[in-house]
Short mmCIF file of C-alpha atoms and ligand atoms in Angstrom, two decimals:
data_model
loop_
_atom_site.label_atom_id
_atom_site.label_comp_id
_atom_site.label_asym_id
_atom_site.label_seq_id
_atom_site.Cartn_x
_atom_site.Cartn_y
_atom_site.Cartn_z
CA UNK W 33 0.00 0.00 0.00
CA UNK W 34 1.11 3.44 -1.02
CA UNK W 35 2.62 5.86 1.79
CA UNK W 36 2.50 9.43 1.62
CA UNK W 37 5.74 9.61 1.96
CA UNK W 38 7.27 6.82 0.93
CA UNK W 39 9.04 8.66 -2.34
CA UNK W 40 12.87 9.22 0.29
CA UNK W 41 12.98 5.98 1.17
CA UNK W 42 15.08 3.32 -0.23
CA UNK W 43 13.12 0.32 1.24
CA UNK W 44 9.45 -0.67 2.33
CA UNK W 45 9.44 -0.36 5.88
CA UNK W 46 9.23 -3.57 8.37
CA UNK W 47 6.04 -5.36 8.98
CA UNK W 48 6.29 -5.03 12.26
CA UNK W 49 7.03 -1.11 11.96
CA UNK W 50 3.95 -0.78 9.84
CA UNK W 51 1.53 -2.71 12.89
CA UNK W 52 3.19 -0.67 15.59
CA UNK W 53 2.96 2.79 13.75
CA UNK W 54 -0.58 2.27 11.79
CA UNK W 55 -3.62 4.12 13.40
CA UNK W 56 -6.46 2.95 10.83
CA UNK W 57 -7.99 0.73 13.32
CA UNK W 58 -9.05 3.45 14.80
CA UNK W 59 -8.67 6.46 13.12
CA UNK W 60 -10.90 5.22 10.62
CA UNK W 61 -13.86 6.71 12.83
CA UNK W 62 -12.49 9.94 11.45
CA UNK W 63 -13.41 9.36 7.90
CA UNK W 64 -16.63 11.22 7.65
CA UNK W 65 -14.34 14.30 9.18
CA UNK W 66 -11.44 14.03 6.79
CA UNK W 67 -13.67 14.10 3.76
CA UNK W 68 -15.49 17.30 4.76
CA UNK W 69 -12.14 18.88 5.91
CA UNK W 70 -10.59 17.89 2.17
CA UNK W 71 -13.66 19.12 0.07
CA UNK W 72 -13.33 22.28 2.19
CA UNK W 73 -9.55 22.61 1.68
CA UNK W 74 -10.25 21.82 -2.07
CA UNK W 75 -12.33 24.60 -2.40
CA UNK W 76 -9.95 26.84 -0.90
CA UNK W 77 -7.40 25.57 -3.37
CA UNK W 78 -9.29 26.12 -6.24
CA UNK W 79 -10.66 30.25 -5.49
CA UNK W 80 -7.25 30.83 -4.32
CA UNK W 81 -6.21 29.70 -8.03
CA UNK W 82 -3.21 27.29 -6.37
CA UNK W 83 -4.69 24.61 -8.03
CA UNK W 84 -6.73 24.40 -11.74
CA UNK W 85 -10.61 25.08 -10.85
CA UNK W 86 -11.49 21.81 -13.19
CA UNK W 87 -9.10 19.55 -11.02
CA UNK W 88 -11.12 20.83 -7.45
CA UNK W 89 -14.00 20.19 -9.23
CA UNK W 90 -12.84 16.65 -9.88
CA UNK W 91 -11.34 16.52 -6.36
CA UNK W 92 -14.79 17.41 -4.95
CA UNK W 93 -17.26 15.33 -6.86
CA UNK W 94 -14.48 12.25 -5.89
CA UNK W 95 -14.66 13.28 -2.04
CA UNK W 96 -18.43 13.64 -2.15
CA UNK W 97 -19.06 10.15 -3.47
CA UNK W 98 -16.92 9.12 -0.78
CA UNK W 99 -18.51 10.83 1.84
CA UNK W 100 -22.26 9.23 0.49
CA UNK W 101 -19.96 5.74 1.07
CA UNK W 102 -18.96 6.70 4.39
CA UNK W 103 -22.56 8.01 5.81
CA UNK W 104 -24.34 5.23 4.41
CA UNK W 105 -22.20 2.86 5.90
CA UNK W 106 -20.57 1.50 3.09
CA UNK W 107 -17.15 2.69 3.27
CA UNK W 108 -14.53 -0.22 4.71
CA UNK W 109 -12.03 1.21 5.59
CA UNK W 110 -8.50 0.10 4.02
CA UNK W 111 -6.51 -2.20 6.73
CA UNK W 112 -3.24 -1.63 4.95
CA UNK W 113 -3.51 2.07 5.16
CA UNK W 114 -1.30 3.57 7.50
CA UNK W 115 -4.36 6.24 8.78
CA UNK W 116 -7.50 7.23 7.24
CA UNK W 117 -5.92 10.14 6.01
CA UNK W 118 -3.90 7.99 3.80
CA UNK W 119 -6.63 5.60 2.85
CA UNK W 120 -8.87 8.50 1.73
CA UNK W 121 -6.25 9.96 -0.63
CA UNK W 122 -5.78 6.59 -1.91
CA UNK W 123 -9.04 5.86 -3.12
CA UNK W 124 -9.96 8.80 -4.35
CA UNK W 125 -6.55 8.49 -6.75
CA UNK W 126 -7.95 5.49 -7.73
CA UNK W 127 -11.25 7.01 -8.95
CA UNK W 128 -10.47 10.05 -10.00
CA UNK W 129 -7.01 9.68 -11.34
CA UNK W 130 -4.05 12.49 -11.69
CA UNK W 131 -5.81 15.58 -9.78
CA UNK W 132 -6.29 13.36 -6.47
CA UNK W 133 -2.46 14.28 -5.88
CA UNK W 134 -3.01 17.63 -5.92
CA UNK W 135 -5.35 17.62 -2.81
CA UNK W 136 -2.57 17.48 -0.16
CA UNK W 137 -1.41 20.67 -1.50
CA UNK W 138 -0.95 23.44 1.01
CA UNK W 139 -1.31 20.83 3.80
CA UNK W 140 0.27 18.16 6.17
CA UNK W 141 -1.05 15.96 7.94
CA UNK W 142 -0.62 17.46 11.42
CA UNK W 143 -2.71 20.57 10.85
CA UNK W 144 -5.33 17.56 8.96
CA UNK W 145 -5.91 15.72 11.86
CA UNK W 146 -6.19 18.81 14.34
CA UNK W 147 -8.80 19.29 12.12
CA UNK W 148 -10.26 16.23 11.84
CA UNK W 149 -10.45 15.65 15.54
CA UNK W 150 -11.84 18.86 16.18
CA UNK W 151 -14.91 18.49 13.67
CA UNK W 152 -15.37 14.43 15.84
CA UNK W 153 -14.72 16.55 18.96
CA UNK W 154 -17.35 19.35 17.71
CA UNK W 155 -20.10 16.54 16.53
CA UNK W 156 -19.80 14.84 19.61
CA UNK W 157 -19.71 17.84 22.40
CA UNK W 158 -23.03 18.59 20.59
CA UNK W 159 -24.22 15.07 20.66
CA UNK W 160 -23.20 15.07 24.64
CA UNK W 161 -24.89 17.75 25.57
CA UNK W 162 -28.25 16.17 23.76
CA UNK W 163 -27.76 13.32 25.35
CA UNK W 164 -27.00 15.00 28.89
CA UNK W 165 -30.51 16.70 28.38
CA UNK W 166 -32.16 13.51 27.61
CA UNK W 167 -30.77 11.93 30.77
CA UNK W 168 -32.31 15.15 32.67
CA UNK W 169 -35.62 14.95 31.38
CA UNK W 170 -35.98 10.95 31.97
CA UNK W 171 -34.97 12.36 35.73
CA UNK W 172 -37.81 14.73 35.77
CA UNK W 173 -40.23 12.54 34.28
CA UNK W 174 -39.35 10.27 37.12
CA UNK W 175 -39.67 12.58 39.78
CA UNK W 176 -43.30 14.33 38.00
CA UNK W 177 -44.71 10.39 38.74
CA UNK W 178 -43.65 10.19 42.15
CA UNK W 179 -43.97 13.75 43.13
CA UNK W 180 -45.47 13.10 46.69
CA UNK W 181 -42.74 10.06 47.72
CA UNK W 182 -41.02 11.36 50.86
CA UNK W 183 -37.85 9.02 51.22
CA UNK W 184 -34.36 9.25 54.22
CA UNK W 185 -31.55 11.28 53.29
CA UNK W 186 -28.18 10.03 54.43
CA UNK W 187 -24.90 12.02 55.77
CA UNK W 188 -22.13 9.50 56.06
CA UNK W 189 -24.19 6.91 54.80
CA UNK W 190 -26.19 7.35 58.40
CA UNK W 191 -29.57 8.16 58.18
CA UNK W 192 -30.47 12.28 58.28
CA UNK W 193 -33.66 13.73 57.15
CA UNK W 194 -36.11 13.39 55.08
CA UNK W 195 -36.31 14.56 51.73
CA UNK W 196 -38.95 14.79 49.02
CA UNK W 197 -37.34 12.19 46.25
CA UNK W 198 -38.09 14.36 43.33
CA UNK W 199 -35.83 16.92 45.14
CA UNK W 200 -33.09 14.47 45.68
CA UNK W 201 -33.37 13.39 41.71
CA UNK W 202 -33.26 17.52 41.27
CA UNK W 203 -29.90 17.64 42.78
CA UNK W 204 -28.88 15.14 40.00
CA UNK W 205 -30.50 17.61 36.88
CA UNK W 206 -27.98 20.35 38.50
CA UNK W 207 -25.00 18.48 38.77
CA UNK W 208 -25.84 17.03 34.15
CA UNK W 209 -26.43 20.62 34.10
CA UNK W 210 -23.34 22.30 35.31
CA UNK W 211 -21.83 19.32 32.60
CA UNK W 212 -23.25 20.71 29.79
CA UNK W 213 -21.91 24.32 30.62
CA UNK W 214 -18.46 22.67 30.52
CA UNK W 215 -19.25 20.89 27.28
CA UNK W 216 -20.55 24.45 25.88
CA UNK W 217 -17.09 25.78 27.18
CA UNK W 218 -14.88 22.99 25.86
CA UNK W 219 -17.10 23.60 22.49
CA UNK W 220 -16.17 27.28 22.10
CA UNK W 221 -12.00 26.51 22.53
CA UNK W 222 -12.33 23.91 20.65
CA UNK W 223 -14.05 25.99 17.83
CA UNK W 224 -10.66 27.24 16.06
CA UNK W 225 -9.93 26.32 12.76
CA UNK W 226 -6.73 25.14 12.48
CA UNK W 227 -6.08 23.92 8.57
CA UNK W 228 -3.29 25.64 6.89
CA UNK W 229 -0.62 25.93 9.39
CA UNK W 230 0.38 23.31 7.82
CA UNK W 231 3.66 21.03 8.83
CA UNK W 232 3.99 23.72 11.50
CA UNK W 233 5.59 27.28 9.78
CA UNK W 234 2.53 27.96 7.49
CA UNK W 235 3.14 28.07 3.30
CA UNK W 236 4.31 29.93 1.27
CA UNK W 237 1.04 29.36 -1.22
CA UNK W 238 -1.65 32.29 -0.72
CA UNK W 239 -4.06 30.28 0.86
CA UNK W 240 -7.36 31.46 2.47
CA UNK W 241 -7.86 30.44 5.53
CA UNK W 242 -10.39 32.23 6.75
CA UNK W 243 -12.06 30.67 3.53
CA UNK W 244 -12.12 27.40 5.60
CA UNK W 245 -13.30 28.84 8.38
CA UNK W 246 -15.99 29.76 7.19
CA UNK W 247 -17.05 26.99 4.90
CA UNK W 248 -16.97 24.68 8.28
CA UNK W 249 -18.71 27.16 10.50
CA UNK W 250 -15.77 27.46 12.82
CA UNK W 251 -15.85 30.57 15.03
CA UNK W 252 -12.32 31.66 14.36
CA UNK W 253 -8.60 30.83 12.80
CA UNK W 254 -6.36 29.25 14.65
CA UNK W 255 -3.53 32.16 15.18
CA UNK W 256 -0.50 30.81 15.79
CA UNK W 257 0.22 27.90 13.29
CA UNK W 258 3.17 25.87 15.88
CA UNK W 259 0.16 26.03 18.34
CA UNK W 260 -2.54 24.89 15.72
CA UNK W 261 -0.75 21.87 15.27
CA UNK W 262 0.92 20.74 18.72
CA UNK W 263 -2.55 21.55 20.55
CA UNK W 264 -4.24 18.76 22.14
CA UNK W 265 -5.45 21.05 25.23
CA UNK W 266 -9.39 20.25 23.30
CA UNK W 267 -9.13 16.61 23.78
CA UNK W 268 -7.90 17.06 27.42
CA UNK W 269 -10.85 19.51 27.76
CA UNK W 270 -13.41 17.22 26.49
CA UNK W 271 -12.13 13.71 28.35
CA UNK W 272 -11.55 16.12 31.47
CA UNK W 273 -14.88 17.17 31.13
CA UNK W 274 -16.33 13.51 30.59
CA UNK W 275 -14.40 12.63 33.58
CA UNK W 276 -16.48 15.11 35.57
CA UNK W 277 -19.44 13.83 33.93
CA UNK W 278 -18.71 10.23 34.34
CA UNK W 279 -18.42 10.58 38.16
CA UNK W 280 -21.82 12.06 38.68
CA UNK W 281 -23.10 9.29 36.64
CA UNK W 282 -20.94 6.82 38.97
CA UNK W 283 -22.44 8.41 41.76
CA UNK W 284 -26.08 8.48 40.61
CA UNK W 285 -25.42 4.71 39.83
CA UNK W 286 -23.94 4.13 43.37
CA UNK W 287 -27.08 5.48 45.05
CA UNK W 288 -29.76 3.64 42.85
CA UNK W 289 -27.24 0.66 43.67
CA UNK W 290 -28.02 1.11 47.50
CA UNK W 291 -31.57 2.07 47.06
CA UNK W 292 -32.02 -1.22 45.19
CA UNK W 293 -30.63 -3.78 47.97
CA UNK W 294 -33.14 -5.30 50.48
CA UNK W 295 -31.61 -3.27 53.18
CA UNK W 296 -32.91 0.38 51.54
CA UNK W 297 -35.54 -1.28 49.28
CA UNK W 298 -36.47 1.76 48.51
CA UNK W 299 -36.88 1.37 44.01
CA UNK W 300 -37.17 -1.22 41.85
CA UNK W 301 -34.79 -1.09 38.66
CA UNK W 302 -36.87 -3.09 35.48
CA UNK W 303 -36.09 -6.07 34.94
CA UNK W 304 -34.35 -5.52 31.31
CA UNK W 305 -31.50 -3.20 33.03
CA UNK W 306 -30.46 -5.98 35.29
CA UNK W 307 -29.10 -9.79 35.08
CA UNK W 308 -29.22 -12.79 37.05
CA UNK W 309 -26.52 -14.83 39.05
CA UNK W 310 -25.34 -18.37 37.51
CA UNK W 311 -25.83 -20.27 40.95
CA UNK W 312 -27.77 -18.12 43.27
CA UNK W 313 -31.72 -18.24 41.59
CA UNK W 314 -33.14 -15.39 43.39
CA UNK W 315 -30.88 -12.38 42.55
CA UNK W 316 -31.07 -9.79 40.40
CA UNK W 317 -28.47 -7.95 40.26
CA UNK W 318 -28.05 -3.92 39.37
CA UNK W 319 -25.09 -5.02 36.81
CA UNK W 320 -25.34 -2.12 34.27
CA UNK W 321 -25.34 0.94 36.92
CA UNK W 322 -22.46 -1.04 38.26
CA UNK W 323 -20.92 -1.18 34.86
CA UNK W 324 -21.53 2.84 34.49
CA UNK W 325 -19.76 3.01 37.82
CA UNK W 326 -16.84 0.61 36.86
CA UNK W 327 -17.31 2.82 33.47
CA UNK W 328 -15.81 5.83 35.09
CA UNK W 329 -12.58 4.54 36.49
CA UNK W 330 -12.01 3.81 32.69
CA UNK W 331 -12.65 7.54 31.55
CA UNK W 332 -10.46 8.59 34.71
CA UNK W 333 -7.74 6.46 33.62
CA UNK W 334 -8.08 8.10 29.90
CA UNK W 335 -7.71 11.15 31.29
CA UNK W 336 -4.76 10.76 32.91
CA UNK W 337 -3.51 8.61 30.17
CA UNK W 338 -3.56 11.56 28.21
CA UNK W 339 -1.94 13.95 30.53
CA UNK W 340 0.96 11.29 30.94
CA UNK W 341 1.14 11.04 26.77
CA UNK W 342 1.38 15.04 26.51
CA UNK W 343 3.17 16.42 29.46
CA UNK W 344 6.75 16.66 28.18
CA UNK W 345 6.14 16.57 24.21
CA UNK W 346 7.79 19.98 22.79
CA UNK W 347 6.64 21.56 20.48
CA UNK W 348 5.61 21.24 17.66
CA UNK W 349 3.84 17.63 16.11
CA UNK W 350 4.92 14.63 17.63
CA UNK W 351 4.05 11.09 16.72
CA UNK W 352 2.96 10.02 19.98
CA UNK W 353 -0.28 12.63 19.72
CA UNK W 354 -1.92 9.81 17.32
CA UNK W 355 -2.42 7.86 20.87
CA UNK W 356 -4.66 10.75 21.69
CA UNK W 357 -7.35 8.94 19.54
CA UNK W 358 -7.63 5.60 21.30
CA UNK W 359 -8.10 7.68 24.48
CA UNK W 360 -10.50 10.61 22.85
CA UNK W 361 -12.65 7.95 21.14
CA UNK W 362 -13.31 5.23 23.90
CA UNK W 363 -14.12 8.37 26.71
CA UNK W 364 -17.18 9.40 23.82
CA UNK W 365 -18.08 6.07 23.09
CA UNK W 366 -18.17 5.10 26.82
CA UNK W 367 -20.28 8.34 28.15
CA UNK W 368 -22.53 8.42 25.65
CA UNK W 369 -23.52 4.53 26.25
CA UNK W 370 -23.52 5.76 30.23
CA UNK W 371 -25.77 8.23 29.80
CA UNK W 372 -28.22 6.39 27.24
CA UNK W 373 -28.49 3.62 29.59
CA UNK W 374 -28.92 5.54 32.69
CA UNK W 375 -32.00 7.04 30.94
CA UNK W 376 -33.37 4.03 30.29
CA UNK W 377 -32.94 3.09 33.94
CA UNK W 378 -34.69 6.38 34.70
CA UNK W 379 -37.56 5.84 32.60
CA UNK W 380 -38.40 2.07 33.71
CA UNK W 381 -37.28 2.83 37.08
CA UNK W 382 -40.17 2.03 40.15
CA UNK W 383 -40.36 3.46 43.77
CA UNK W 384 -41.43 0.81 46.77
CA UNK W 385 -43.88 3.87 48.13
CA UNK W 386 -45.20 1.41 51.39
CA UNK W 387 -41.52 0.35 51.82
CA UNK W 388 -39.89 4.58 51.39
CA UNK W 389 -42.90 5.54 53.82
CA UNK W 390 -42.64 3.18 56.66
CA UNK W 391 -38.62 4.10 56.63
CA UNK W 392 -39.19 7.94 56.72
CA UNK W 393 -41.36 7.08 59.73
CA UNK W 394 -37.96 6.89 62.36
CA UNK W 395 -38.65 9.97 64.35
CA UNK W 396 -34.62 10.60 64.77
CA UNK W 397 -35.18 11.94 60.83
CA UNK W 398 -37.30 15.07 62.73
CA UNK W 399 -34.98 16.24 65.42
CA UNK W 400 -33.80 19.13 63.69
CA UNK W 401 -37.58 20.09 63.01
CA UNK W 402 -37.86 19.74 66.68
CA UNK W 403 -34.82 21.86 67.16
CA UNK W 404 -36.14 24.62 65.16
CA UNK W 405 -39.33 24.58 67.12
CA UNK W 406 -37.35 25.41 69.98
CA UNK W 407 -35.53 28.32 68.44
CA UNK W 408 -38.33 29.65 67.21
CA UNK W 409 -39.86 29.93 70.16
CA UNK W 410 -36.50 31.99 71.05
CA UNK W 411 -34.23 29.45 72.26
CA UNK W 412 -30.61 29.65 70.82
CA UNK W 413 -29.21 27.10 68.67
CA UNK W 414 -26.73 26.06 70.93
CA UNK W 415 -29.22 25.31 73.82
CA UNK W 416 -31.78 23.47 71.60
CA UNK W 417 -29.09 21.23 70.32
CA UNK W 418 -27.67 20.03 73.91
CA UNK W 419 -31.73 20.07 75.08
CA UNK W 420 -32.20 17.61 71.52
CA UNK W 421 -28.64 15.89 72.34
CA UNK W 422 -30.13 14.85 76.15
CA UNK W 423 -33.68 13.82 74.50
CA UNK W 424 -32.47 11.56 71.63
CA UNK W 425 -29.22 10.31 74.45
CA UNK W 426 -32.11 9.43 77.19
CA UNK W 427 -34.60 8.15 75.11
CA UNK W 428 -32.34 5.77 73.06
CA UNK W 429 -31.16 4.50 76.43
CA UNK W 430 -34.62 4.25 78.49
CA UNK W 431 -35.81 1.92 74.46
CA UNK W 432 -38.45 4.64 74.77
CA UNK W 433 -39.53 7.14 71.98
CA UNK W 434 -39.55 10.54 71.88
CA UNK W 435 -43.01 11.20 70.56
CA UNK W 436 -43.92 8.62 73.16
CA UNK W 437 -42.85 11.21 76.38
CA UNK W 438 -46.11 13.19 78.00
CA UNK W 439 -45.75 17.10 77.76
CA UNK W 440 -45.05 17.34 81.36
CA UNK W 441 -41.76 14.84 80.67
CA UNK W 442 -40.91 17.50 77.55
CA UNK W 443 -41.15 20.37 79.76
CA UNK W 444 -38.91 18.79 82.20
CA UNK W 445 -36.14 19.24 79.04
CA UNK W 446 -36.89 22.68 78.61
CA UNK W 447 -40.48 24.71 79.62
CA UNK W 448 -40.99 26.30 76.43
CA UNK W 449 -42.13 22.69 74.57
CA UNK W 450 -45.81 22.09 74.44
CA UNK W 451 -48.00 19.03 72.92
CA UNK W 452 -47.91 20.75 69.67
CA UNK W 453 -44.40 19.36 69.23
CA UNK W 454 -45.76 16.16 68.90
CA UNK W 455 -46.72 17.07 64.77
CA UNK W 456 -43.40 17.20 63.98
CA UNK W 457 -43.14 13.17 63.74
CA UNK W 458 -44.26 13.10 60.82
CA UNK W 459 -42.40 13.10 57.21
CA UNK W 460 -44.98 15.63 55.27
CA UNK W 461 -44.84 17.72 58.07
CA UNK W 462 -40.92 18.14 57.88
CA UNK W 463 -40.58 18.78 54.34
CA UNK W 464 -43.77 21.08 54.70
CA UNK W 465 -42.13 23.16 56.93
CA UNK W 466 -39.05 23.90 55.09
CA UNK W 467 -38.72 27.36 53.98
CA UNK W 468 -35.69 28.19 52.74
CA UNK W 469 -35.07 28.79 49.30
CA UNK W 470 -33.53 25.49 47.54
CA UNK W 471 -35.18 23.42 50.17
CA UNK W 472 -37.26 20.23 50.03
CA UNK W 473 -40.39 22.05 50.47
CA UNK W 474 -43.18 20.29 48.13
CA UNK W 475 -44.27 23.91 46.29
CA UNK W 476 -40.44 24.88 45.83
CA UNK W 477 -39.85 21.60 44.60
CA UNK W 478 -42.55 21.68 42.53
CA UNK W 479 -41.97 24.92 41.11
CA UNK W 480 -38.12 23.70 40.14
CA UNK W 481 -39.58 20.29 38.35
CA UNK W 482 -41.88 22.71 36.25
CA UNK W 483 -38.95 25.18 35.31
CA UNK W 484 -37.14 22.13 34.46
CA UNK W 485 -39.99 20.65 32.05
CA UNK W 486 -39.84 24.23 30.47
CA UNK W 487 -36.01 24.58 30.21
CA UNK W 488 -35.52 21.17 29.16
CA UNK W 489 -38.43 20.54 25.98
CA UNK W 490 -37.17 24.39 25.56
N1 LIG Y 201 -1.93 9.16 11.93
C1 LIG Y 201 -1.15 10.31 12.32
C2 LIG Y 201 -1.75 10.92 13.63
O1 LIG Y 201 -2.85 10.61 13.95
C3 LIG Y 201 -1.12 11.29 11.23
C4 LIG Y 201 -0.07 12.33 11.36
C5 LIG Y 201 1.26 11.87 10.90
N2 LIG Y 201 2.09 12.98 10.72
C6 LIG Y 201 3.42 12.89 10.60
N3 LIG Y 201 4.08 13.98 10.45
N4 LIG Y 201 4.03 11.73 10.65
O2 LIG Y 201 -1.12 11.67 14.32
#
């Protein structure tokens, strides 16, 4: 198979060279992106006048018959190509003859595949964020059906208060939210067109680059062409972000993990996002939330992968970067799978109501209520939490409860507690009370799931 630069040598290169240095097997995902880039480039080429307008024309209608190959699947990509950069130039020689060498004209490959994986990087920030917002709204959806369900909330993994659980699945639509503002910011940096810097010093051809710019829809040039081509800061960006991403999914996954076991049994995942055990008949296990969890130490370990491949290359192209791609292309491939299958968890997903409201009935969940009562009535904080502290210490030690003690025993803790106290056992009556803004309180929460619906089917 033909190199591109095979012309200085004086001998094929080893078979074992060519396995360890070839990247089709997985650059070949960047096929669609090479095409578009080259018909672009072409087009420069020929307005410019560096090359005859009949031979772009030729170039172009051979690239766009490529490009119908690639999006309807039937492009296979060359395995004796060294990259899809390579394989692409190759075939469209072979169908269009003489003006395909003209294509690479004003252009080396290391400003190509900036490009390249900036328009896969570009697609799939886009397609990220889409999916992100899918993920949200199957949360939402889940929380609009089970709007009333009051279930514990844990600090330290010890039981707290209580919480509604559509506020709890809220917290989860901020945290996808705040990931999509850093997939809008990676999008913008990563929005620079850098085509034309060529090797890394520019050309000395009167090329337009701004041309290309604008033919792609990228926001700006790239300025400084050693930078164009050495920069990988947009993949870091993007797996960085991912990273971030892929923990909140991890962590969404660990508490749906909990919240299935008999010991919370507080939802039901469907049937069809779990598996069964080989020798124990009545399990069913949570396996693909714990495969999104085991998911993330994978995109972590990309990340720093990546840091560990750039951190002492200088400037300007080094051969190494083409082990960006393995990296760049499993972190997409993995999120987006996390995130389409944690929405399907989401929408299938069922809450045990009897089982969430008998455990929100454990009256320890309501001592801060009780607390407040106090300070309310003028108490400070500090004497309201001993007077609590004493309460919760005896009862737990007489096996008594406090809801149980007669207002003449609650006065004995402090005179200003009347019978009245005794309504704050009770799990509506907690979350009722909350006032604060950003609290569990059923019409702020309901307010927040309805600017939600809006923002989200926005
Ligand atoms: N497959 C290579 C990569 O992904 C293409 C660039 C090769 N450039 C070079 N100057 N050898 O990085």
């Amino acid at each position: 198979m033909r190199k591109l630069w095979g012309a200085r040598f004086d001998k094929k290169s080893d078979p074992l060279a060519d396995k360890f240095t070839f990247s089709i097997s997985y650059d070949h995902r960047l096929a669609k992106y090479d095409v578009i880039g080259s018909i672009a480039h072409t087009q420069m080429l020929g307005k410019q006048g560096i090359i005859l307008k009949s031979d772009a024309a030729k170039i172009i209608a051979g690239l766009k018959k490529l490009l119908i190959q690639i999006e309807s699947g039937k492009f296979k990509y060359d395995t004796k190509a060294e990259d899809i950069h390579t394989d692409i130039q190759n075939r469209l020689k072979a169908a269009i003859g003489k003006p395909a060498d003209k294509l690479h004209t004003a252009r080396s490959r290391n400003d190509q595949v900036v490009l390249d994986v900036k328009l896969y990087c570009l697609h799939h920030l886009m397609n990220l964020v889409n999916e992100t917002t899918e993920l949200q709204k199957a949360i939402v959806g889940f929380s609009k059906n089970n709007q009333e369900v009051i279930i514990p909330a844990y600090t330290h993994l010890q039981s707290a208060q209580v919480v509604l659980l559509a506020h709890h699945m809220l917290a989860y639509v901020e945290m996808l939210e705040r990931d999509k503002g850093r997939l809008c910011d990676c999008f913008k940096r990563t929005n620079i067109m850098p085509l034309g810097s060529c090797a890394l010093s520019g050309t000395s051809l009167k090329t337009d680059r701004q041309y290309i710019t604008k033919l792609l829809g990228f926001a700006q040039t790239a300025a400084n062409s050693m930078d164009a081509v050495s920069d990988r800061d947009f993949v870091l960006e993007l797996v960085s972000t991912c990273s971030i991403a892929a923990n909140h999914l991890s962590r969404i996954s660990e508490d749906l993990i909990l919240w299935a076991s008999k010991e919370f049994n507080l939802v039901d995942i469907d049937s069809a996002f779990c598996t069964g055990s080989s020798i124990m008949p009545h399990k069913k296990n949570p396996d693909v939330l714990e495969l999104v969890r085991g998911s993330t130490g994978k995109v972590i370990g990309r990340l720093m992968e990546l840091h560990v491949l750039m951190k002492a290359l200088p400037l300007t192209y080094n051969r190494d970067m083409q082990l960006d791609k393995p990296a760049l292309f499993d972190t997409v491939e993995t999120i987006e799978a996390m995130l389409k299958v944690v929405a399907g968890i989401f929408t299938t997903l069922k809450v045990k109501k009897p089982s969430a409201a008998w455990k929100t009935k454990d009256e320890s969940f309501f001592t801060v209520d009780v607390m407040d009562y106090l300070i309310k009535k003028g108490v400070s904080y500090r004497d309201a939490h001993d007077i609590l502290g004493k309460i919760v210490r005896e009862c737990l030690d007489r096996g008594v409860s406090i809801a149980s003690l007669e207002a003449d025993q609650l006065k004995g803790y402090h005179p200003l507690f009347g019978e009245d106290v005794k309504k704050l056992f009770n799990p509506q009556t907690s979350v009722k009370i909350k006032a604060s803004l950003g609290s569990t309180n059923p019409d702020l929460v309901a307010k927040q799931l309805h600017l939600w619906s809006e923002r989200l089917h926005a």
